GROMACS .gro file of C-alpha atoms in nm:
model
  331
    1MET     CA    1   6.141   0.312  13.970
    2SER     CA    2   6.228   0.098  13.666
    3GLN     CA    3   6.443  -0.213  13.655
    4HIS     CA    4   6.589  -0.317  13.321
    5ILE     CA    5   6.642  -0.688  13.246
    6GLY     CA    6   6.767  -0.712  12.890
    7GLU     CA    7   6.499  -0.552  12.675
    8ILE     CA    8   6.231  -0.600  12.939
    9THR     CA    9   6.140  -0.327  13.187
   10HIS     CA   10   5.967  -0.394  13.519
   11ARG     CA   11   5.786  -0.107  13.686
   12SER     CA   12   5.487  -0.028  13.905
   13VAL     CA   13   5.223   0.239  13.851
   14SER     CA   14   4.975   0.374  14.103
   15SER     CA   15   4.625   0.230  14.078
   16PRO     CA   16   4.325   0.456  14.141
   17ALA     CA   17   4.179   0.540  14.478
   18GLY     CA   18   3.869   0.334  14.539
   19ARG     CA   19   3.721   0.100  14.793
   20ALA     CA   20   4.070  -0.023  14.873
   21GLY     CA   21   4.244   0.315  14.856
   22HIS     CA   22   4.556   0.371  14.649
   23GLY     CA   23   4.758   0.073  14.533
   24ARG     CA   24   4.999  -0.027  14.263
   25ILE     CA   25   4.997  -0.237  13.950
   26HIS     CA   26   5.318  -0.412  13.851
   27LEU     CA   27   5.383  -0.439  13.480
   28VAL     CA   28   5.644  -0.573  13.243
   29GLU     CA   29   5.709  -0.381  12.923
   30GLN     CA   30   5.896  -0.449  12.601
   31GLY     CA   31   5.910  -0.265  12.269
   32SER     CA   32   5.769   0.059  12.136
   33GLY     CA   33   5.475   0.146  11.916
   34PRO     CA   34   5.099   0.103  11.960
   35LEU     CA   35   5.018  -0.025  12.309
   36VAL     CA   36   4.905  -0.387  12.354
   37LEU     CA   37   4.797  -0.460  12.712
   38LEU     CA   38   4.818  -0.829  12.814
   39VAL     CA   39   4.603  -0.953  13.106
   40HIS     CA   40   4.661  -1.297  13.260
   41GLY     CA   41   4.421  -1.540  13.425
   42PHE     CA   42   4.411  -1.780  13.721
   43PRO     CA   43   4.648  -1.893  13.864
   44GLU     CA   44   4.920  -1.714  13.670
   45SER     CA   45   5.101  -1.378  13.645
   46TRP     CA   46   5.256  -1.149  13.385
   47TYR     CA   47   5.496  -1.440  13.321
   48SER     CA   48   5.229  -1.628  13.126
   49TRP     CA   49   5.295  -1.379  12.841
   50ARG     CA   50   5.672  -1.442  12.832
   51HIS     CA   51   5.650  -1.587  12.479
   52GLN     CA   52   5.441  -1.298  12.347
   53LEU     CA   53   5.631  -0.997  12.482
   54PRO     CA   54   5.942  -1.024  12.259
   55VAL     CA   55   5.743  -1.120  11.951
   56LEU     CA   56   5.503  -0.828  11.986
   57ALA     CA   57   5.797  -0.596  12.052
   58ALA     CA   58   5.974  -0.722  11.739
   59ALA     CA   59   5.655  -0.664  11.540
   60GLY     CA   60   5.652  -0.296  11.636
   61TYR     CA   61   5.426  -0.286  11.940
   62ARG     CA   62   5.464  -0.165  12.297
   63ALA     CA   63   5.377  -0.490  12.474
   64VAL     CA   64   5.283  -0.457  12.840
   65ALA     CA   65   5.187  -0.752  13.062
   66ILE     CA   66   5.048  -0.676  13.407
   67ASP     CA   67   5.014  -0.859  13.733
   68VAL     CA   68   4.639  -0.833  13.797
   69ARG     CA   69   4.562  -0.691  14.140
   70GLY     CA   70   4.599  -0.965  14.399
   71TYR     CA   71   4.884  -1.129  14.207
   72GLY     CA   72   5.261  -1.103  14.200
   73ARG     CA   73   5.400  -0.760  14.276
   74SER     CA   74   5.070  -0.575  14.238
   75SER     CA   75   4.874  -0.465  14.544
   76ARG     CA   76   4.663  -0.717  14.732
   77PRO     CA   77   4.379  -0.532  14.904
   78VAL     CA   78   4.239  -0.703  15.212
   79ALA     CA   79   3.870  -0.647  15.132
   80THR     CA   80   3.715  -0.923  14.921
   81GLU     CA   81   3.497  -0.671  14.738
   82ALA     CA   82   3.807  -0.483  14.615
   83TYR     CA   83   3.843  -0.745  14.339
   84ARG     CA   84   3.520  -0.671  14.154
   85MET     CA   85   3.529  -0.629  13.779
   86LEU     CA   86   3.480  -0.252  13.793
   87ASP     CA   87   3.802  -0.216  13.991
   88LEU     CA   88   4.000  -0.437  13.753
   89VAL     CA   89   3.879  -0.239  13.454
   90ALA     CA   90   3.982   0.081  13.633
   91ASP     CA   91   4.328  -0.071  13.688
   92ASN     CA   92   4.363  -0.134  13.314
   93VAL     CA   93   4.263   0.222  13.233
   94THR     CA   94   4.512   0.350  13.490
   95VAL     CA   95   4.794   0.150  13.333
   96VAL     CA   96   4.720   0.294  12.987
   97GLN     CA   97   4.713   0.647  13.123
   98ALA     CA   98   5.022   0.601  13.342
   99LEU     CA   99   5.214   0.490  13.033
  100GLY     CA  100   5.122   0.818  12.864
  101GLU     CA  101   4.892   0.653  12.610
  102GLU     CA  102   4.539   0.744  12.507
  103SER     CA  103   4.432   0.404  12.377
  104ALA     CA  104   4.534   0.038  12.369
  105VAL     CA  105   4.448  -0.300  12.235
  106VAL     CA  106   4.366  -0.525  12.531
  107VAL     CA  107   4.424  -0.901  12.514
  108GLY     CA  108   4.331  -1.139  12.796
  109HIS     CA  109   4.352  -1.508  12.878
  110ASP     CA  110   4.114  -1.700  13.110
  111TRP     CA  111   3.988  -1.450  13.372
  112GLY     CA  112   4.195  -1.197  13.184
  113ALA     CA  113   3.968  -1.252  12.883
  114ALA     CA  114   3.667  -1.151  13.094
  115ILE     CA  115   3.858  -0.850  13.227
  116ALA     CA  116   3.959  -0.754  12.872
  117ALA     CA  117   3.602  -0.792  12.743
  118ASN     CA  118   3.460  -0.574  13.020
  119SER     CA  119   3.736  -0.319  12.969
  120ALA     CA  120   3.629  -0.289  12.605
  121LEU     CA  121   3.261  -0.271  12.702
  122LEU     CA  122   3.298  -0.012  12.977
  123ARG     CA  123   3.575   0.201  12.824
  124PRO     CA  124   3.550   0.192  12.444
  125ASP     CA  125   3.717   0.534  12.448
  126VAL     CA  126   4.036   0.367  12.578
  127PHE     CA  127   4.030   0.011  12.440
  128ARG     CA  128   4.006   0.017  12.062
  129ALA     CA  129   4.020  -0.360  12.007
  130VAL     CA  130   4.002  -0.672  12.222
  131GLY     CA  131   4.157  -1.018  12.199
  132LEU     CA  132   4.017  -1.310  12.399
  133LEU     CA  133   4.213  -1.629  12.462
  134SER     CA  134   4.059  -1.958  12.585
  135VAL     CA  135   3.743  -1.817  12.747
  136PRO     CA  136   3.473  -1.702  12.502
  137TYR     CA  137   3.283  -1.378  12.551
  138THR     CA  138   2.953  -1.436  12.726
  139PRO     CA  139   2.747  -1.121  12.780
  140ARG     CA  140   2.618  -1.049  13.127
  141GLY     CA  141   2.280  -1.213  13.185
  142GLY     CA  142   2.100  -1.515  13.320
  143PRO     CA  143   2.058  -1.608  13.687
  144ARG     CA  144   2.281  -1.499  13.972
  145PRO     CA  145   2.614  -1.675  13.907
  146THR     CA  146   2.648  -1.853  14.241
  147ASP     CA  147   2.295  -1.989  14.201
  148ALA     CA  148   2.381  -2.123  13.855
  149PHE     CA  149   2.707  -2.283  13.971
  150ALA     CA  150   2.538  -2.440  14.273
  151ARG     CA  151   2.309  -2.634  14.038
  152MET     CA  152   2.600  -2.787  13.847
  153GLY     CA  153   2.750  -3.125  13.922
  154GLY     CA  154   2.471  -3.302  14.107
  155ASP     CA  155   2.627  -3.460  14.415
  156GLU     CA  156   2.960  -3.298  14.332
  157GLU     CA  157   3.063  -2.936  14.375
  158PHE     CA  158   3.177  -2.718  14.085
  159TYR     CA  159   3.517  -2.561  14.145
  160VAL     CA  160   3.380  -2.204  14.128
  161SER     CA  161   3.143  -2.286  14.413
  162TYR     CA  162   3.430  -2.450  14.601
  163PHE     CA  163   3.628  -2.126  14.571
  164GLN     CA  164   3.353  -1.905  14.718
  165GLU     CA  165   3.415  -1.947  15.092
  166PRO     CA  166   3.717  -1.741  15.205
  167GLY     CA  167   3.994  -1.962  15.337
  168ARG     CA  168   3.856  -2.293  15.214
  169ALA     CA  169   4.053  -2.334  14.892
  170GLU     CA  170   4.351  -2.160  15.054
  171ALA     CA  171   4.363  -2.439  15.311
  172GLU     CA  172   4.398  -2.692  15.031
  173ILE     CA  173   4.650  -2.501  14.818
  174GLU     CA  174   4.884  -2.308  15.045
  175PRO     CA  175   5.048  -2.598  15.235
  176ASP     CA  176   5.189  -2.720  14.899
  177VAL     CA  177   5.159  -2.442  14.643
  178ARG     CA  178   5.407  -2.595  14.401
  179GLY     CA  179   5.243  -2.937  14.405
  180TRP     CA  180   4.894  -2.793  14.368
  181LEU     CA  181   4.988  -2.568  14.078
  182THR     CA  182   5.163  -2.859  13.904
  183GLY     CA  183   4.845  -3.064  13.923
  184PHE     CA  184   4.615  -2.781  13.824
  185TYR     CA  185   4.824  -2.688  13.520
  186ALA     CA  186   4.848  -3.056  13.419
  187ALA     CA  187   4.473  -3.110  13.457
  188LEU     CA  188   4.398  -2.849  13.190
  189SER     CA  189   4.691  -2.914  12.952
  190ALA     CA  190   4.639  -3.112  12.633
  191ASP     CA  191   4.920  -3.359  12.693
  192THR     CA  192   4.851  -3.436  13.061
  193MET     CA  193   4.477  -3.385  13.116
  194PRO     CA  194   4.270  -3.680  13.246
  195ALA     CA  195   4.148  -3.921  12.983
  196PRO     CA  196   3.789  -3.894  12.859
  197GLY     CA  197   3.559  -4.060  13.109
  198ALA     CA  198   3.794  -4.001  13.405
  199PRO     CA  199   3.658  -3.802  13.702
  200ASP     CA  200   3.637  -3.437  13.602
  201PRO     CA  201   3.897  -3.221  13.781
  202HIS     CA  202   3.661  -2.921  13.766
  203PHE     CA  203   3.444  -3.085  14.034
  204VAL     CA  204   3.500  -3.177  14.397
  205SER     CA  205   3.345  -3.483  14.559
  206ARG     CA  206   3.168  -3.420  14.889
  207GLY     CA  207   3.433  -3.389  15.158
  208GLY     CA  208   3.713  -3.402  14.900
  209THR     CA  209   3.951  -3.153  14.741
  210LEU     CA  210   4.023  -3.042  14.388
  211ARG     CA  211   4.368  -3.198  14.385
  212ASP     CA  212   4.219  -3.543  14.445
  213ARG     CA  213   4.155  -3.555  14.069
  214PHE     CA  214   4.468  -3.385  13.941
  215PRO     CA  215   4.700  -3.594  13.725
  216THR     CA  216   5.038  -3.675  13.875
  217GLY     CA  217   5.375  -3.790  13.751
  218ARG     CA  218   5.491  -3.539  13.493
  219LEU     CA  219   5.483  -3.175  13.395
  220PRO     CA  220   5.300  -3.058  13.082
  221ALA     CA  221   5.538  -3.011  12.790
  222TRP     CA  222   5.499  -2.631  12.800
  223LEU     CA  223   5.596  -2.604  13.169
  224SER     CA  224   5.961  -2.638  13.272
  225GLU     CA  225   6.081  -2.671  13.629
  226GLY     CA  226   6.210  -2.316  13.595
  227ASP     CA  227   5.869  -2.189  13.482
  228LEU     CA  228   5.709  -2.365  13.776
  229ASP     CA  229   5.964  -2.202  14.007
  230VAL     CA  230   5.843  -1.861  13.892
  231TYR     CA  231   5.473  -1.932  13.941
  232ALA     CA  232   5.511  -2.120  14.268
  233GLY     CA  233   5.755  -1.863  14.407
  234GLU     CA  234   5.506  -1.581  14.354
  235PHE     CA  235   5.213  -1.762  14.517
  236GLU     CA  236   5.427  -1.891  14.803
  237ARG     CA  237   5.513  -1.528  14.873
  238THR     CA  238   5.168  -1.374  14.826
  239GLY     CA  239   4.930  -1.653  14.922
  240MET     CA  240   4.625  -1.738  14.711
  241THR     CA  241   4.355  -1.513  14.855
  242GLY     CA  242   4.401  -1.223  14.615
  243ALA     CA  243   4.375  -1.456  14.316
  244LEU     CA  244   4.074  -1.643  14.455
  245ASN     CA  245   3.891  -1.322  14.541
  246ARG     CA  246   3.816  -1.275  14.169
  247TYR     CA  247   3.579  -1.574  14.193
  248ARG     CA  248   3.424  -1.430  14.509
  249ASN     CA  249   3.300  -1.123  14.326
  250MET     CA  250   3.098  -1.285  14.051
  251ASP     CA  251   2.766  -1.197  14.214
  252ARG     CA  252   2.881  -0.839  14.274
  253ASP     CA  253   2.982  -0.815  13.908
  254TRP     CA  254   2.641  -0.947  13.804
  255GLU     CA  255   2.481  -0.665  14.003
  256ASP     CA  256   2.731  -0.394  13.904
  257LEU     CA  257   2.703  -0.470  13.532
  258ALA     CA  258   2.324  -0.506  13.511
  259ALA     CA  259   2.305  -0.217  13.264
  260LEU     CA  260   2.520  -0.419  13.023
  261ASP     CA  261   2.286  -0.719  13.014
  262GLY     CA  262   2.331  -0.887  12.676
  263ALA     CA  263   2.559  -0.610  12.549
  264PRO     CA  264   2.769  -0.683  12.239
  265ILE     CA  265   3.130  -0.570  12.201
  266PRO     CA  266   3.147  -0.365  11.879
  267GLN     CA  267   3.524  -0.309  11.860
  268PRO     CA  268   3.741  -0.527  11.637
  269SER     CA  269   3.795  -0.855  11.822
  270LEU     CA  270   3.992  -1.179  11.815
  271PHE     CA  271   3.920  -1.517  11.972
  272ILE     CA  272   4.160  -1.811  12.001
  273GLY     CA  273   4.064  -2.124  12.191
  274GLY     CA  274   4.186  -2.479  12.235
  275LYS     CA  275   3.968  -2.763  12.105
  276LEU     CA  276   4.049  -2.973  12.413
  277ASP     CA  277   3.971  -2.692  12.658
  278THR     CA  278   3.646  -2.727  12.852
  279SER     CA  279   3.614  -2.348  12.830
  280THR     CA  280   3.542  -2.385  12.459
  281THR     CA  281   3.336  -2.704  12.478
  282TRP     CA  282   3.112  -2.598  12.768
  283LEU     CA  283   3.072  -2.252  12.614
  284ALA     CA  284   3.031  -2.367  12.254
  285ASP     CA  285   2.699  -2.180  12.233
  286ALA     CA  286   2.881  -1.858  12.323
  287ILE     CA  287   3.116  -1.908  12.029
  288THR     CA  288   2.821  -1.978  11.798
  289ALA     CA  289   2.665  -1.649  11.914
  290TYR     CA  290   2.967  -1.438  11.812
  291PRO     CA  291   2.795  -1.279  11.508
  292VAL     CA  292   2.561  -1.114  11.759
  293THR     CA  293   2.783  -1.074  12.066
  294LEU     CA  294   3.110  -0.986  11.887
  295PRO     CA  295   2.995  -0.810  11.570
  296GLY     CA  296   3.347  -0.673  11.522
  297LEU     CA  297   3.507  -1.019  11.526
  298THR     CA  298   3.770  -1.038  11.254
  299SER     CA  299   3.966  -1.348  11.358
  300SER     CA  300   3.843  -1.664  11.535
  301HIS     CA  301   4.034  -1.989  11.574
  302LEU     CA  302   4.007  -2.320  11.760
  303LEU     CA  303   4.345  -2.494  11.779
  304ASP     CA  304   4.350  -2.872  11.734
  305GLY     CA  305   4.504  -3.070  12.019
  306CYS     CA  306   4.535  -2.766  12.246
  307GLY     CA  307   4.425  -2.728  12.607
  308HIS     CA  308   4.360  -2.427  12.828
  309TRP     CA  309   4.703  -2.260  12.863
  310ILE     CA  310   4.693  -2.160  12.502
  311GLN     CA  311   4.962  -1.893  12.468
  312GLN     CA  312   5.205  -2.120  12.656
  313GLU     CA  313   5.104  -2.452  12.499
  314ARG     CA  314   5.111  -2.315  12.144
  315PRO     CA  315   5.314  -1.991  12.155
  316ASP     CA  316   5.424  -1.985  11.791
  317GLU     CA  317   5.073  -2.032  11.656
  318VAL     CA  318   4.920  -1.784  11.899
  319ASN     CA  319   5.191  -1.529  11.821
  320ARG     CA  320   5.127  -1.559  11.448
  321LEU     CA  321   4.751  -1.523  11.487
  322LEU     CA  322   4.790  -1.234  11.727
  323THR     CA  323   5.038  -1.037  11.518
  324ASP     CA  324   4.839  -1.096  11.197
  325TRP     CA  325   4.524  -0.968  11.369
  326LEU     CA  326   4.699  -0.665  11.513
  327ALA     CA  327   4.853  -0.577  11.177
  328ALA     CA  328   4.507  -0.577  11.015
  329LEU     CA  329   4.349  -0.343  11.274
  330PRO     CA  330   4.257   0.011  11.170
  331ALA     CA  331   4.532   0.257  11.257
   0.00000   0.00000   0.00000
């Protein structure tokens, strides 16, 4: 069943049978032409691509933004292991096929960048090019992820480790979803992030919570009260477990993807990051390694004065870079 809102169409497609059985993926579609699949990160939804959908449509593309499983109007399987990377890649393939297409360009932000990268790696027959926003491509490898994260921070706890225990982060977030999201978005936005030298909001002090270090007092410039209503309304309805379960599968992914250890992505690729985003500063070595890990890279940019929420903080610049890159791809 489709619902038309202006030029945007909302619909759901059936996701494949698997560990969690049949489910559905909600998507938002605009335009016609070659398919561009947009995959959001944490803690967001299809709505994070609201500035890209009309621009891609106007440029002659079929732009489709999904709610990743566990988010929004997509299915939220109960089993934690139903959120492993293999399942999310299968969801992306299902969306392409359900739309009657044989191939797509996949573009992801944050966790969506990792999902997009693995979609390109595992299904090069479907995903002909890949765009990565904010989080650089880092091939599978190294120690078990939870072991690596546990060694970070000294006496403090890295947020990924904090997210591992089911129910723990939920107990912090769900009593005040709107307030927590406001602080989390502000902590990683260029105009509201903590000053250099302030306690790092990616870490939790022993016995503390993440929000202890979130900035307070104002919204980032890119986030209106109406935008916050959309994000908070979805998570107030769904809870946070589906979104957090992505973090709880990092060790399973490490095991599932062992055959791809160190694998490069050969398809044409794009990277756009923010210079003030810890994703690009902590993973600077991954960006330096792109000639080896992304041999098909044709466009790479670090935006001055930009934080983590790149396609919302700097929509005009991201749209220009994205459409220029798409226009230069082989037919």
